[in-house]
XYZ file of C-alpha atoms in Angstrom:
615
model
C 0.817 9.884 -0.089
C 1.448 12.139 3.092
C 1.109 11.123 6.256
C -1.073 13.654 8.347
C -1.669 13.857 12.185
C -3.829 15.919 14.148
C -5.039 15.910 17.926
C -7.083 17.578 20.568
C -8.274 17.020 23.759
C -6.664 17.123 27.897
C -3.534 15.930 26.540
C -0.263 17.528 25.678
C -0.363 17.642 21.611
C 3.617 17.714 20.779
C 4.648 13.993 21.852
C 0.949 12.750 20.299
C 1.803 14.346 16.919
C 5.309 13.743 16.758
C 4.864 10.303 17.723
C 1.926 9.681 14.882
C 4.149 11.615 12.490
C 6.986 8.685 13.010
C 4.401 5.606 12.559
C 3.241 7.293 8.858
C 6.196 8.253 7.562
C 6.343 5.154 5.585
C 4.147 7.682 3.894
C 6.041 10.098 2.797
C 9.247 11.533 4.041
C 11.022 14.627 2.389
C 9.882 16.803 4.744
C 7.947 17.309 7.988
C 6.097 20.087 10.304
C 3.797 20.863 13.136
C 1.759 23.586 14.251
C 0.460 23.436 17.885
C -1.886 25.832 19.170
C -1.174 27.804 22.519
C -2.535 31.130 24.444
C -3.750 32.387 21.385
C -0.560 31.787 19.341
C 0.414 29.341 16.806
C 3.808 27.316 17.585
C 4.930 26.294 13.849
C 8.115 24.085 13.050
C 9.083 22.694 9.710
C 12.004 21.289 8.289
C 13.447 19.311 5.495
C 14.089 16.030 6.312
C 12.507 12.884 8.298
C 10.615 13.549 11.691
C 13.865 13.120 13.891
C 14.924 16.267 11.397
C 11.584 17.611 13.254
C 12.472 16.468 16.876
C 15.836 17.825 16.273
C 15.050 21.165 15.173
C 11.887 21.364 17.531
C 13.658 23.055 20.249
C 11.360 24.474 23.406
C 7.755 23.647 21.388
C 8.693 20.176 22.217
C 7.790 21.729 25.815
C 4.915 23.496 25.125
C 1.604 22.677 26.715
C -0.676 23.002 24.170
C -3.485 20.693 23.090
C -4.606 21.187 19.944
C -1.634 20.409 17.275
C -1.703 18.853 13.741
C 1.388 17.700 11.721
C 2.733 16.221 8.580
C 5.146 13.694 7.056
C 5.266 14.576 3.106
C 5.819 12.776 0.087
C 6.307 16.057 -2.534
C 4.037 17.020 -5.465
C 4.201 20.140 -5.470
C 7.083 21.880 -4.939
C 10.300 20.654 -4.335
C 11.068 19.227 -0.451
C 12.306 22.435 1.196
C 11.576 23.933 4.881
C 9.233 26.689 3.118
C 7.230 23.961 1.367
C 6.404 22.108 3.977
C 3.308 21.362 5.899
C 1.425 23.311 7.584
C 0.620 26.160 5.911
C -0.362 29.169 7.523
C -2.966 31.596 6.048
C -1.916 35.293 5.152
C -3.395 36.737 8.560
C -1.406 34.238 10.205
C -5.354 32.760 11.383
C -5.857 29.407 9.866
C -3.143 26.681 10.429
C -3.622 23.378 7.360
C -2.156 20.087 6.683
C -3.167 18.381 3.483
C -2.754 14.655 1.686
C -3.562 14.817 -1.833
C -3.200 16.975 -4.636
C -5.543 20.128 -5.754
C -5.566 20.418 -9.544
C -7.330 23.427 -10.519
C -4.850 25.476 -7.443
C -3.236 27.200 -10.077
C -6.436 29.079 -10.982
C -7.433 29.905 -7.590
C -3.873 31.167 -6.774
C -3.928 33.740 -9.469
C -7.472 34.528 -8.271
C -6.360 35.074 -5.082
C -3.351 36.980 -6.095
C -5.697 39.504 -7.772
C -7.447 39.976 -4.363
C -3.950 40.824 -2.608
C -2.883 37.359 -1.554
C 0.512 36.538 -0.817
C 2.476 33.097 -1.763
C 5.463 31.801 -0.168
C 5.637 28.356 -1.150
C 5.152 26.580 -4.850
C 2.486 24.393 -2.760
C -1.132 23.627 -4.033
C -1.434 23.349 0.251
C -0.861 26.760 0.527
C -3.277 27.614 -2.147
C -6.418 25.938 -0.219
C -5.643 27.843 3.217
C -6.231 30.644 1.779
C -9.016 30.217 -0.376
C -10.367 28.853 3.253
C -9.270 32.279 4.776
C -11.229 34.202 1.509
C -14.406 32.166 1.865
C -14.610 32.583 6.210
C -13.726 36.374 5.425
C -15.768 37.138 2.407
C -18.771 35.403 3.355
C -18.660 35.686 7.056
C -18.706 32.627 8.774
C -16.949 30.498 10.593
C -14.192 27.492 10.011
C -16.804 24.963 9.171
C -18.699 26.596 6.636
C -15.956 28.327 5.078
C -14.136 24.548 4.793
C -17.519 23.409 3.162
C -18.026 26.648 0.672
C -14.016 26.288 -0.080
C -14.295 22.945 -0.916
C -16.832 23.314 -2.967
C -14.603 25.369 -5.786
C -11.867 22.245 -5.478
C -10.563 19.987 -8.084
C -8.667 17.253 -7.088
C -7.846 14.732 -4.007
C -7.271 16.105 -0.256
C -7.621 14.805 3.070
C -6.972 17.893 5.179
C -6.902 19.198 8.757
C -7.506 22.715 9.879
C -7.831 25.221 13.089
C -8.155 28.707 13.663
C -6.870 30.990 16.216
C -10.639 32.388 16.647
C -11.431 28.347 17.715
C -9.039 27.413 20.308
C -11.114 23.918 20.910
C -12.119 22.608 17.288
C -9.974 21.510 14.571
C -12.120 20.947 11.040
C -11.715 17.691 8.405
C -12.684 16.620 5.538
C -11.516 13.992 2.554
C -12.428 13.147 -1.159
C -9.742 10.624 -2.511
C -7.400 10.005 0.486
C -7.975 8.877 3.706
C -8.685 10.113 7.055
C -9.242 8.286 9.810
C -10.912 9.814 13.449
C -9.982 8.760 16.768
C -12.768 8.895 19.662
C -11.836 9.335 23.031
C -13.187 10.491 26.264
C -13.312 14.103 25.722
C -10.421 13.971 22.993
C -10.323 12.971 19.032
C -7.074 11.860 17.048
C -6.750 12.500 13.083
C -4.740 10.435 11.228
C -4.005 9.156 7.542
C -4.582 5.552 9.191
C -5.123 4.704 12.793
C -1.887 3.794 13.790
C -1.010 7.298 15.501
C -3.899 6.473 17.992
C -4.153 2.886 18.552
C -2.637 3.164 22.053
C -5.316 5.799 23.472
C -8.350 4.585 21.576
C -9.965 1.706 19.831
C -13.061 3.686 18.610
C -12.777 5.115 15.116
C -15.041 6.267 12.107
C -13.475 6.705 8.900
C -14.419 9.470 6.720
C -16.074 8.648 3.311
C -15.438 11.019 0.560
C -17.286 14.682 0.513
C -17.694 14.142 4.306
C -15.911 16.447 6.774
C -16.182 16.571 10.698
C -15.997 19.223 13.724
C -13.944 18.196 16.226
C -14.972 19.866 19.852
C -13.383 19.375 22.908
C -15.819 17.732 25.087
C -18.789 17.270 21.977
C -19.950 14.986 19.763
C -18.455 14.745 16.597
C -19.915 16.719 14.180
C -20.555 14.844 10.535
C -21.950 16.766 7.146
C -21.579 16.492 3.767
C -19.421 18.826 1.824
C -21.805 18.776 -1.033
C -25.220 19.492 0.377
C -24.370 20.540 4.395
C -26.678 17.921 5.295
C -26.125 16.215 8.905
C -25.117 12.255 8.310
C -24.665 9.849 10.986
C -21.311 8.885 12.094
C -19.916 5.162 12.000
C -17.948 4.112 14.540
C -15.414 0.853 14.320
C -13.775 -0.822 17.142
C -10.037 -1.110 15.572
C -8.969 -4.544 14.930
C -4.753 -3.112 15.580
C -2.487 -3.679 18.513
C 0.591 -1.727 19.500
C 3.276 -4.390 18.856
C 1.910 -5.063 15.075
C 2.985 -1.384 14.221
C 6.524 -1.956 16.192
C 9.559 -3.378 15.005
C 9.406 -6.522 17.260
C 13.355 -6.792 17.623
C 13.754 -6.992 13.876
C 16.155 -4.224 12.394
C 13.919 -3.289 9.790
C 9.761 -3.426 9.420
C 10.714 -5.435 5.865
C 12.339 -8.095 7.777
C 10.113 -8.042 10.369
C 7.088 -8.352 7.601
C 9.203 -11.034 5.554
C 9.394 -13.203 8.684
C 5.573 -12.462 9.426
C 4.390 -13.903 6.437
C 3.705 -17.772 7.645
C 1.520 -16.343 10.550
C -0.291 -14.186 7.821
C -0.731 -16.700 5.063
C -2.767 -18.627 7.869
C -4.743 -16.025 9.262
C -5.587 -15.103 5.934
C -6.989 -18.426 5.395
C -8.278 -18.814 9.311
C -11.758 -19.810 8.843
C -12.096 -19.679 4.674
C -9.766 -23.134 4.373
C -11.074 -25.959 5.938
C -9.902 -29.041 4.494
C -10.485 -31.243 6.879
C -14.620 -30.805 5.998
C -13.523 -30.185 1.985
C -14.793 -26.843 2.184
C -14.242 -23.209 1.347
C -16.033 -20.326 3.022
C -15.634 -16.875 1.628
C -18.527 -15.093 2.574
C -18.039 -12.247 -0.244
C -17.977 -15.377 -3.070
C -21.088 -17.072 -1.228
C -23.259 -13.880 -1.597
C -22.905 -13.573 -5.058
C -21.673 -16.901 -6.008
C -24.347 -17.215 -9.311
C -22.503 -14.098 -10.476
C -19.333 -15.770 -10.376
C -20.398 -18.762 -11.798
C -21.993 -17.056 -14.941
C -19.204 -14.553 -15.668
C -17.792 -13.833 -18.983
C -14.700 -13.111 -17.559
C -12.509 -11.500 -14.964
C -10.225 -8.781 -15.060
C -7.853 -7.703 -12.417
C -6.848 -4.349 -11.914
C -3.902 -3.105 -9.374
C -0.324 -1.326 -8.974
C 2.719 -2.546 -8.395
C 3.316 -5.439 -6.297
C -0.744 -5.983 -6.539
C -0.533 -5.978 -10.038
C 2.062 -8.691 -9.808
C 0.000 -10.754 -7.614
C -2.484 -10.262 -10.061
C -0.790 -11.889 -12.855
C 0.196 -14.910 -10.310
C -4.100 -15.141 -10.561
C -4.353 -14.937 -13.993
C -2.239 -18.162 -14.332
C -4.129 -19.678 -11.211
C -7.631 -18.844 -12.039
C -7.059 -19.816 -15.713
C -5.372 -23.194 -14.714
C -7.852 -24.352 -12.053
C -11.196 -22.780 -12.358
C -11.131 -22.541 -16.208
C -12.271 -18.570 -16.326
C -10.810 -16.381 -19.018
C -8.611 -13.208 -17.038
C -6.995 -10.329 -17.763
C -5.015 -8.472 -15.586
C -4.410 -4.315 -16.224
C -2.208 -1.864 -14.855
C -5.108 0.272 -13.075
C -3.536 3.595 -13.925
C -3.929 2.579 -17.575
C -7.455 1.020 -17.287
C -8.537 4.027 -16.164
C -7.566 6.255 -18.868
C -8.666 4.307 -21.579
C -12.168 2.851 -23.091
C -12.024 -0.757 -21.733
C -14.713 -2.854 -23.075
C -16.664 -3.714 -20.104
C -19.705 -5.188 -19.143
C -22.692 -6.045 -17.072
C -21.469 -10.281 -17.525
C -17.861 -9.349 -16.247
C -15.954 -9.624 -12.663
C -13.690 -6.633 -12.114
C -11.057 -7.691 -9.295
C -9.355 -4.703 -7.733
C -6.334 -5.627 -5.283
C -4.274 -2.847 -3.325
C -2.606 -3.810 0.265
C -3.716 -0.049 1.835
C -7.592 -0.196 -0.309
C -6.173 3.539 -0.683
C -4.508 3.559 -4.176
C -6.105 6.482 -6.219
C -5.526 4.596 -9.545
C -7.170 1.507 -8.655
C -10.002 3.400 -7.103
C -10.268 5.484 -10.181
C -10.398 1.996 -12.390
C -13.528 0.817 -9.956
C -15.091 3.973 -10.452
C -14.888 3.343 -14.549
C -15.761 -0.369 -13.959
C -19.158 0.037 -11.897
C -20.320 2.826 -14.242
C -19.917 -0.039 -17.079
C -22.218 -1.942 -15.149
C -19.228 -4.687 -13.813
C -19.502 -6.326 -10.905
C -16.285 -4.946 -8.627
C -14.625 -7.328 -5.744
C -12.037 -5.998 -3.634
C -9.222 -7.519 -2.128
C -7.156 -5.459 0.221
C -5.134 -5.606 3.644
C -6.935 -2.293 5.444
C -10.789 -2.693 7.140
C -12.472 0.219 6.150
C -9.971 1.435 3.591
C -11.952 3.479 0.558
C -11.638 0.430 -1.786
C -13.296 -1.802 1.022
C -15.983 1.015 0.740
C -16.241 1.240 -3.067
C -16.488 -2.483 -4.493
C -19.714 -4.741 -4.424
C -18.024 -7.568 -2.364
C -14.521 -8.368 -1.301
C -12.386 -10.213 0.865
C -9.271 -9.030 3.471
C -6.368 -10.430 3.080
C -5.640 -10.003 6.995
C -1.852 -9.920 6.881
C -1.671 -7.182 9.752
C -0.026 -3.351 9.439
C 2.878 -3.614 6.143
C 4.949 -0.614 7.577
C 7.819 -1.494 5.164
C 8.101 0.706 2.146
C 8.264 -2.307 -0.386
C 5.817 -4.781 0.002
C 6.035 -8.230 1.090
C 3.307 -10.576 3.007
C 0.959 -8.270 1.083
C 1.946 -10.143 -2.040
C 1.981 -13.578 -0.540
C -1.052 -12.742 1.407
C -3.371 -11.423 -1.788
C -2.267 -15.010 -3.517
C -3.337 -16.934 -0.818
C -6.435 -14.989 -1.219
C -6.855 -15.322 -4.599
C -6.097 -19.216 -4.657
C -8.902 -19.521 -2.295
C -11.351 -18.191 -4.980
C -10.042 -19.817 -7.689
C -10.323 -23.174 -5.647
C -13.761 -22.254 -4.509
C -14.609 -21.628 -8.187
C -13.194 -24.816 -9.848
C -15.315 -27.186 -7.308
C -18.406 -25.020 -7.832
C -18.143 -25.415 -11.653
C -17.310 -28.866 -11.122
C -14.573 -28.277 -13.641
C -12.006 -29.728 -10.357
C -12.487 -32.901 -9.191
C -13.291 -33.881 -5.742
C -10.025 -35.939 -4.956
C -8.182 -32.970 -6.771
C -9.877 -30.230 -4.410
C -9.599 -31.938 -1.390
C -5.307 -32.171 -2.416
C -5.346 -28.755 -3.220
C -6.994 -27.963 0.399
C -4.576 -30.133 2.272
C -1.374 -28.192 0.192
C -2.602 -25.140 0.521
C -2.872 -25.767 3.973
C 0.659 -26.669 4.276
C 1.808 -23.684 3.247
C 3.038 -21.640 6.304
C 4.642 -24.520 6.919
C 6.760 -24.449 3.913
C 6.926 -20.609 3.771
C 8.909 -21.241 7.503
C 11.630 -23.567 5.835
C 11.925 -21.520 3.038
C 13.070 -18.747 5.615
C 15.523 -21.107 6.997
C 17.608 -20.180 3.495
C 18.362 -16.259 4.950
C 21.836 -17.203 6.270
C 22.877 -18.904 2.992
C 21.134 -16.080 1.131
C 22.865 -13.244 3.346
C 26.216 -14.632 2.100
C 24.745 -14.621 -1.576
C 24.181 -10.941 -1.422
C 27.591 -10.142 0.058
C 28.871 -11.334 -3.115
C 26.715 -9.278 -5.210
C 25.645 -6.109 -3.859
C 27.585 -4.156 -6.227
C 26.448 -5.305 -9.088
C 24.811 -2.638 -11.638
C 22.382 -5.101 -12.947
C 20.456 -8.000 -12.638
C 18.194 -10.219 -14.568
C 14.945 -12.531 -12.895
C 13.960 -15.377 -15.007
C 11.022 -17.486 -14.736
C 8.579 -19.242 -16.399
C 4.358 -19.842 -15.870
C 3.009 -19.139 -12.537
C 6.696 -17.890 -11.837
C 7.276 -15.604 -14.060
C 5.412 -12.921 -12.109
C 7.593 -14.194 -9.458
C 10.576 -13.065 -11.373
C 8.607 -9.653 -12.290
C 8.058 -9.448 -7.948
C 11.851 -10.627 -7.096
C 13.224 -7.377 -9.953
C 10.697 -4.837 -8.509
C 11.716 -5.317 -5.041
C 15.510 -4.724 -5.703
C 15.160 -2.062 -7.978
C 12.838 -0.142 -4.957
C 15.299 -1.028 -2.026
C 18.919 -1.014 -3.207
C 18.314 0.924 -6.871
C 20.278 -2.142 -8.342
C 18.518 -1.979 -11.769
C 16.989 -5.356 -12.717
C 14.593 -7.042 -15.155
C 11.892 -9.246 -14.559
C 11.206 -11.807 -17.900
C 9.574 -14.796 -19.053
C 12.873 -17.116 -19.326
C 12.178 -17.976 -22.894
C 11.878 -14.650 -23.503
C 15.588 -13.965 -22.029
C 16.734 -14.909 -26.268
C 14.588 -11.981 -27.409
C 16.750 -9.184 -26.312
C 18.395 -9.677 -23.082
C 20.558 -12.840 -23.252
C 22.758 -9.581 -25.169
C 23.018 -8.165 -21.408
C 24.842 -11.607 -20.220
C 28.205 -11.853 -19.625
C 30.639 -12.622 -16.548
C 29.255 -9.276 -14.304
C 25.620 -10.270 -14.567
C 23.988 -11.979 -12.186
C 20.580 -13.986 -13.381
C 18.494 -15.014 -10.744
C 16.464 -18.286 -12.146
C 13.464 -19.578 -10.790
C 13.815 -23.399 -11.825
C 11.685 -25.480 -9.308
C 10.794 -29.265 -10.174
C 6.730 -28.917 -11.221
C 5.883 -26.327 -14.296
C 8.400 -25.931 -17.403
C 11.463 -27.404 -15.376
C 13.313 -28.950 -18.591
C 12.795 -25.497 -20.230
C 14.022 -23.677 -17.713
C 17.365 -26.261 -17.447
C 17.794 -25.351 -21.031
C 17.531 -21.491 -20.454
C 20.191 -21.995 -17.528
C 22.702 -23.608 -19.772
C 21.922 -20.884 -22.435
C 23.216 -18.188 -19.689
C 25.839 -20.271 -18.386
C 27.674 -20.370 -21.783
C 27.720 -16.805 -21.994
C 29.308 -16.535 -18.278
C 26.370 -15.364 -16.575
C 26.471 -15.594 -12.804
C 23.395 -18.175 -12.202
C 21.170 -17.525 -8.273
C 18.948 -20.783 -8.733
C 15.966 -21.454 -6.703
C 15.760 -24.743 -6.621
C 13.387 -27.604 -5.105
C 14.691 -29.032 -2.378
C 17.214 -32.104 -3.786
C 17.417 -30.650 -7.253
C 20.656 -31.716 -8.589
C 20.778 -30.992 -12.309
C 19.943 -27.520 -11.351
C 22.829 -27.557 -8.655
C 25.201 -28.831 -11.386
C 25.369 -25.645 -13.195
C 24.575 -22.903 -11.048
C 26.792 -20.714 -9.190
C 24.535 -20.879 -6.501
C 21.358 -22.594 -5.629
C 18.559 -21.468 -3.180
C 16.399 -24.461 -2.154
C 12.218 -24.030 -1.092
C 10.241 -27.395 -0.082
C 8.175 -28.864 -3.230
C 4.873 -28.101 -3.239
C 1.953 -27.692 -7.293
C 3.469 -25.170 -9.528
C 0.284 -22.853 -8.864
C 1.070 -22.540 -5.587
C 4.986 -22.025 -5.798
C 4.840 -18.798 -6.022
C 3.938 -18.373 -2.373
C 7.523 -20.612 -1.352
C 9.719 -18.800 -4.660
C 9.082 -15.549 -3.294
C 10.845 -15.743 -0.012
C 14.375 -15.973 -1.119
C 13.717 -13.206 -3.714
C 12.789 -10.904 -0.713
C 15.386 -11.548 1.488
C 18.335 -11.370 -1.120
C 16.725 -7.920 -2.212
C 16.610 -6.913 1.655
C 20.165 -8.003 2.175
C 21.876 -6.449 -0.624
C 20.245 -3.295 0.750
C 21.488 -3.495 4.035
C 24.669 -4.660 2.303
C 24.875 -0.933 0.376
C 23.825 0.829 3.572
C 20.217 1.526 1.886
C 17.230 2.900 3.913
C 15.279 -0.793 3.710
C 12.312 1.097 4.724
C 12.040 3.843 3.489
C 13.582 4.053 -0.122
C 14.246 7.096 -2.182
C 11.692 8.769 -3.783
C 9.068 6.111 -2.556
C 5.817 5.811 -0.419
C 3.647 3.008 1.090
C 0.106 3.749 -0.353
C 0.156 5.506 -3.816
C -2.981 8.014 -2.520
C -2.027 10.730 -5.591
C -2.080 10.266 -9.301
């Protein structure tokens, strides 16, 4: 879950790293470093810390010349975040300079291998470990950086996306990947290396992503060089045109990227839709469902496997599928799926959802999935992303660059997404009627619409939070397509304010934790009109005669709601299987404010990174 940066070319390297460094460290940020290479000597800062830490402590390298540099932003595994264990790594001559994203699992056997052959260790980093096994293999066998990357790799267990140079190459800088990602800038005369192409978007819109067991020579002035790790063999490089502007990965004015994102999400709900929904000829397009629509139609099931706030929207689809296309789902935590013996089959649909199309776990449960002989669709936020790679078909959610830490129009983004299949579905089994379809189409399209009201709630909601950002606890309560809602609302205060909360089924709430409930908890209730609404009433007045403090979200003109809450929140009305995409709003915002509220790092939480790359 690092972030790693690497240029060179005519430029000068320090501001092109340093600047790259900043746009990944949603990343990973413990601890940063950069090593540029100059007149036959190797610059190397590191520190502790964020990448201002970096600029801070950079001193005169910030006014160095050089042009070749590479650099990190790290999320630890190994080894506590320290100055010493940060990235790069030098070798034990002092020859080969390495950044690294992933995790090497068998490093503990090559380090004592390599302490037996004289090998000195000065971090507790696997990183550390794979420089010099580089620097064994280019010594040992005699040859140079490109081989000895290939032969070295070749001994590795594990994940890595890595960048390397030597002093003996003052114009090449080596990559490779297996597991996390690596994207290649292509300039005149100069390449970029990045995690994701964000570092580079203002000097290039040419880029080839690596695919696993590929790495790439990087010459000033050549052609990039492409092989496999495995076999040495030549392959052809693909190059994209980036679909990524400058002010998507900027702030915009907002304080925060999660407020910015928040406020995003009308704009992405439609161009997520752009040219799938068109109600006005009672159609949906979805090119990845067209191509394989018989497969679809005849499945046994589907099951959906994803992390976190995927996972989440993933249960939002169970209840949607289930309700309007009539399919049996399941939805799985993909770092379980993949370590047990899930019975699956040549007749079943395998949906994997992940914003970055990065996350190791999910990847690992596709993996599993197409050697059972499932058919595997992909929904994710990043073109070209491994995931995008791996699965049979898919579909992009195309909600833009999520900087923010904790997710937000990547949720409301992969619904919208996953409503348009289930819609598509229902009409083609003719299990949804036509006048019902063409309803749905029209709400559906309505939705930005509503998701812009709903924002019009963040000064009421701002004055919500001030009342409760000290709380120690908090329960969400909802019920049918909401409850993941409520699941979605806990996960994102617990990540961005470390508020512990709860996310339950509100019938559930007199199985355990209507014990919690008295005058210093807050319950957050999702109670809008359509769904279990008299339910839900009754599990209000249940909390409010225990004291509870009661955050509503209401329909708009609810007024038995209003009666008994402490506070109500209202969204415009809209089906119950497509609340979710209205309920969520206020969830995000109150989470966001009582962050800011408790003078929380909204962005970049504790502990935390964007795209879960390691196990």
């Amino acid at each position: 879950m690092c972030g790693i940066v690497g240029y060179i070319g005519h430029r000068q390297a320090y501001p092109v790293v340093v600047k790259g460094l900043s746009r990944l460290e949603y990343r990973g940020y413990d601890s940063a470093g950069i090593a540029l290479f100059e007149n036959g000597t190797i610059h190397l800062c590191k520190t502790k810390g964020k990448v201002s830490d970096l600029e801070n402590k950079s001193g005169k390298i910030k006014e160095s010349q050089a042009t070749l540099g590479i650099g990190h932003t790290r999320w630890a595994t190994h080894g506590v975040p320290n100055d010493v264990n940060s990235h790069p790594h030098l070798s034990n001559s002092g020859q080969l300079a390495l950044i690294h994203n992933g995790i090497i699992e068998n490093y503990d056997a090559i380090k004592t291998e390599l302490k037996s052959r004289g090998y000195v260790f000065h971090s507790d980093t696997d990183t550390e470990v794979l420089v010099n096994l580089i620097e064994e293999v280019k010594k040992k066998e005699g040859v140079k950086l490109g081989k000895a990357v290939q032969l070295a790799l070749q001994e590795v267990v594990g994940a890595y996306a890595i960048a390397v140079f030597d002093l003996e190459k003052p114009d090449e800088i080596v990559v490779a990947k297996l597991g996390s990602p690596l994207a290649i800038g292509i300039g005149e005369g100069e390449f970029f290396v990045a995690s994701d192409a964000s570092p580079f978007i203002e000097y290039t819109t040419d880029a080839l992503y690596l695919e696993d067991h590929q790495m790439a020579i990087l010459k000033v002035g050549k052609k990039i060089k492409l092989r496999s790790i495995k076999d040495d063999l030549p392959t052809t490089p693909h190059i994209l045109a980036l679909q990524l502007s400058l002010d998507q990965i900027e702030k915009g004015g907002y304080e925060h990227f999660m407020l910015k994102e928040i406020y995003e999400q009308p704009k992405a709900i439609q161009d997520t839709y752009r040219g799938r929904l068109r109600p006005e000829d009672g159609l949906i397009k979805m090119a990845g469902i067209d191509a394989h629509l018989d497969r679809f139609l005849k499945a046994n099931r589907i099951v959906i496997v994803a992390c976190g706030t995927s996972w989440h929207a993933g249960l939002v689809a169970e209840y949607i599928f289930e309700e309007l296309a009539r399919i049996p789902v399941e939805v799985e935590y993909a770092s379980e799926f993949r370590y047990r013996n899930p019975i699956i089959g040549p007749n079943d649909i395998v949906i994997a959802i992940s914003q970055s199309g990065e996350t190791a776990d999910t990847l690992a449960a596709i993996g599993l999935a197409k050697e059972k002989g499932a058919f595997v669709f992909g929904v994710c936020n990043v073109a070209g992303s491994s995931i995008a790679r791996a699965t049979d078909a898919g579909a992009y959610t195309h909600a833009g660059p999520e900087i923010g830490v904790a997710s937000t129009k990547a949720f409301t983004t992969q619904i919208t997404v996953l409503s348009l299949m289930a819609l598509k579905l229902a009409k083609e089994k003719g299990v949804l009627s036509t006048t019902d379809f063409h309803t749905y189409l029209n709400a559906l399209a309505q939705i930005p619409a509503q998701v812009a009201l709903a924002l019009e709630a963040d000064a009421a909601i701002l004055e919500i939070a001030r009342i409760y950002k000290d709380a120690t606890n908090c329960l969400y309560l909802g019920r049918g397509f909401n409850f993941p809602v409520a699941l979605e609302g806990a996960l994102k205060l617990k990540e961005i304010s470390y508020i512990h909360a709860e996310g339950y089924p509100a019938a559930e709430m007199k199985h355990g934790p209507i014990a919690l409930i008295d005058e210093q908890m807050p319950v957050i209730v999702i109670a809008t009109k359509r769904g279990h609404y008299e339910k839900v009433v009754s599990n209000i007045q249940e909390i409010k005669s225990r004291s509870g403090k009661i955050i509503a979200i209401v329909t708009k003109g609810d007024v038995t709601v209003r009666e008994l809450a402490d506070h109500v929140i209202e969204v415009p009305e809209t089906f119950d299987w497509l609340s979710p995409l209205v309920t969520t709003l206020p969830l995000q915002l109150l989470s966001y404010h009582i962050a800011v509220l408790r003078d929380c790092n909204v962005d970049q939480p504790r502990n935390l990174a964007k795209s879960v790359t390691v196990e």
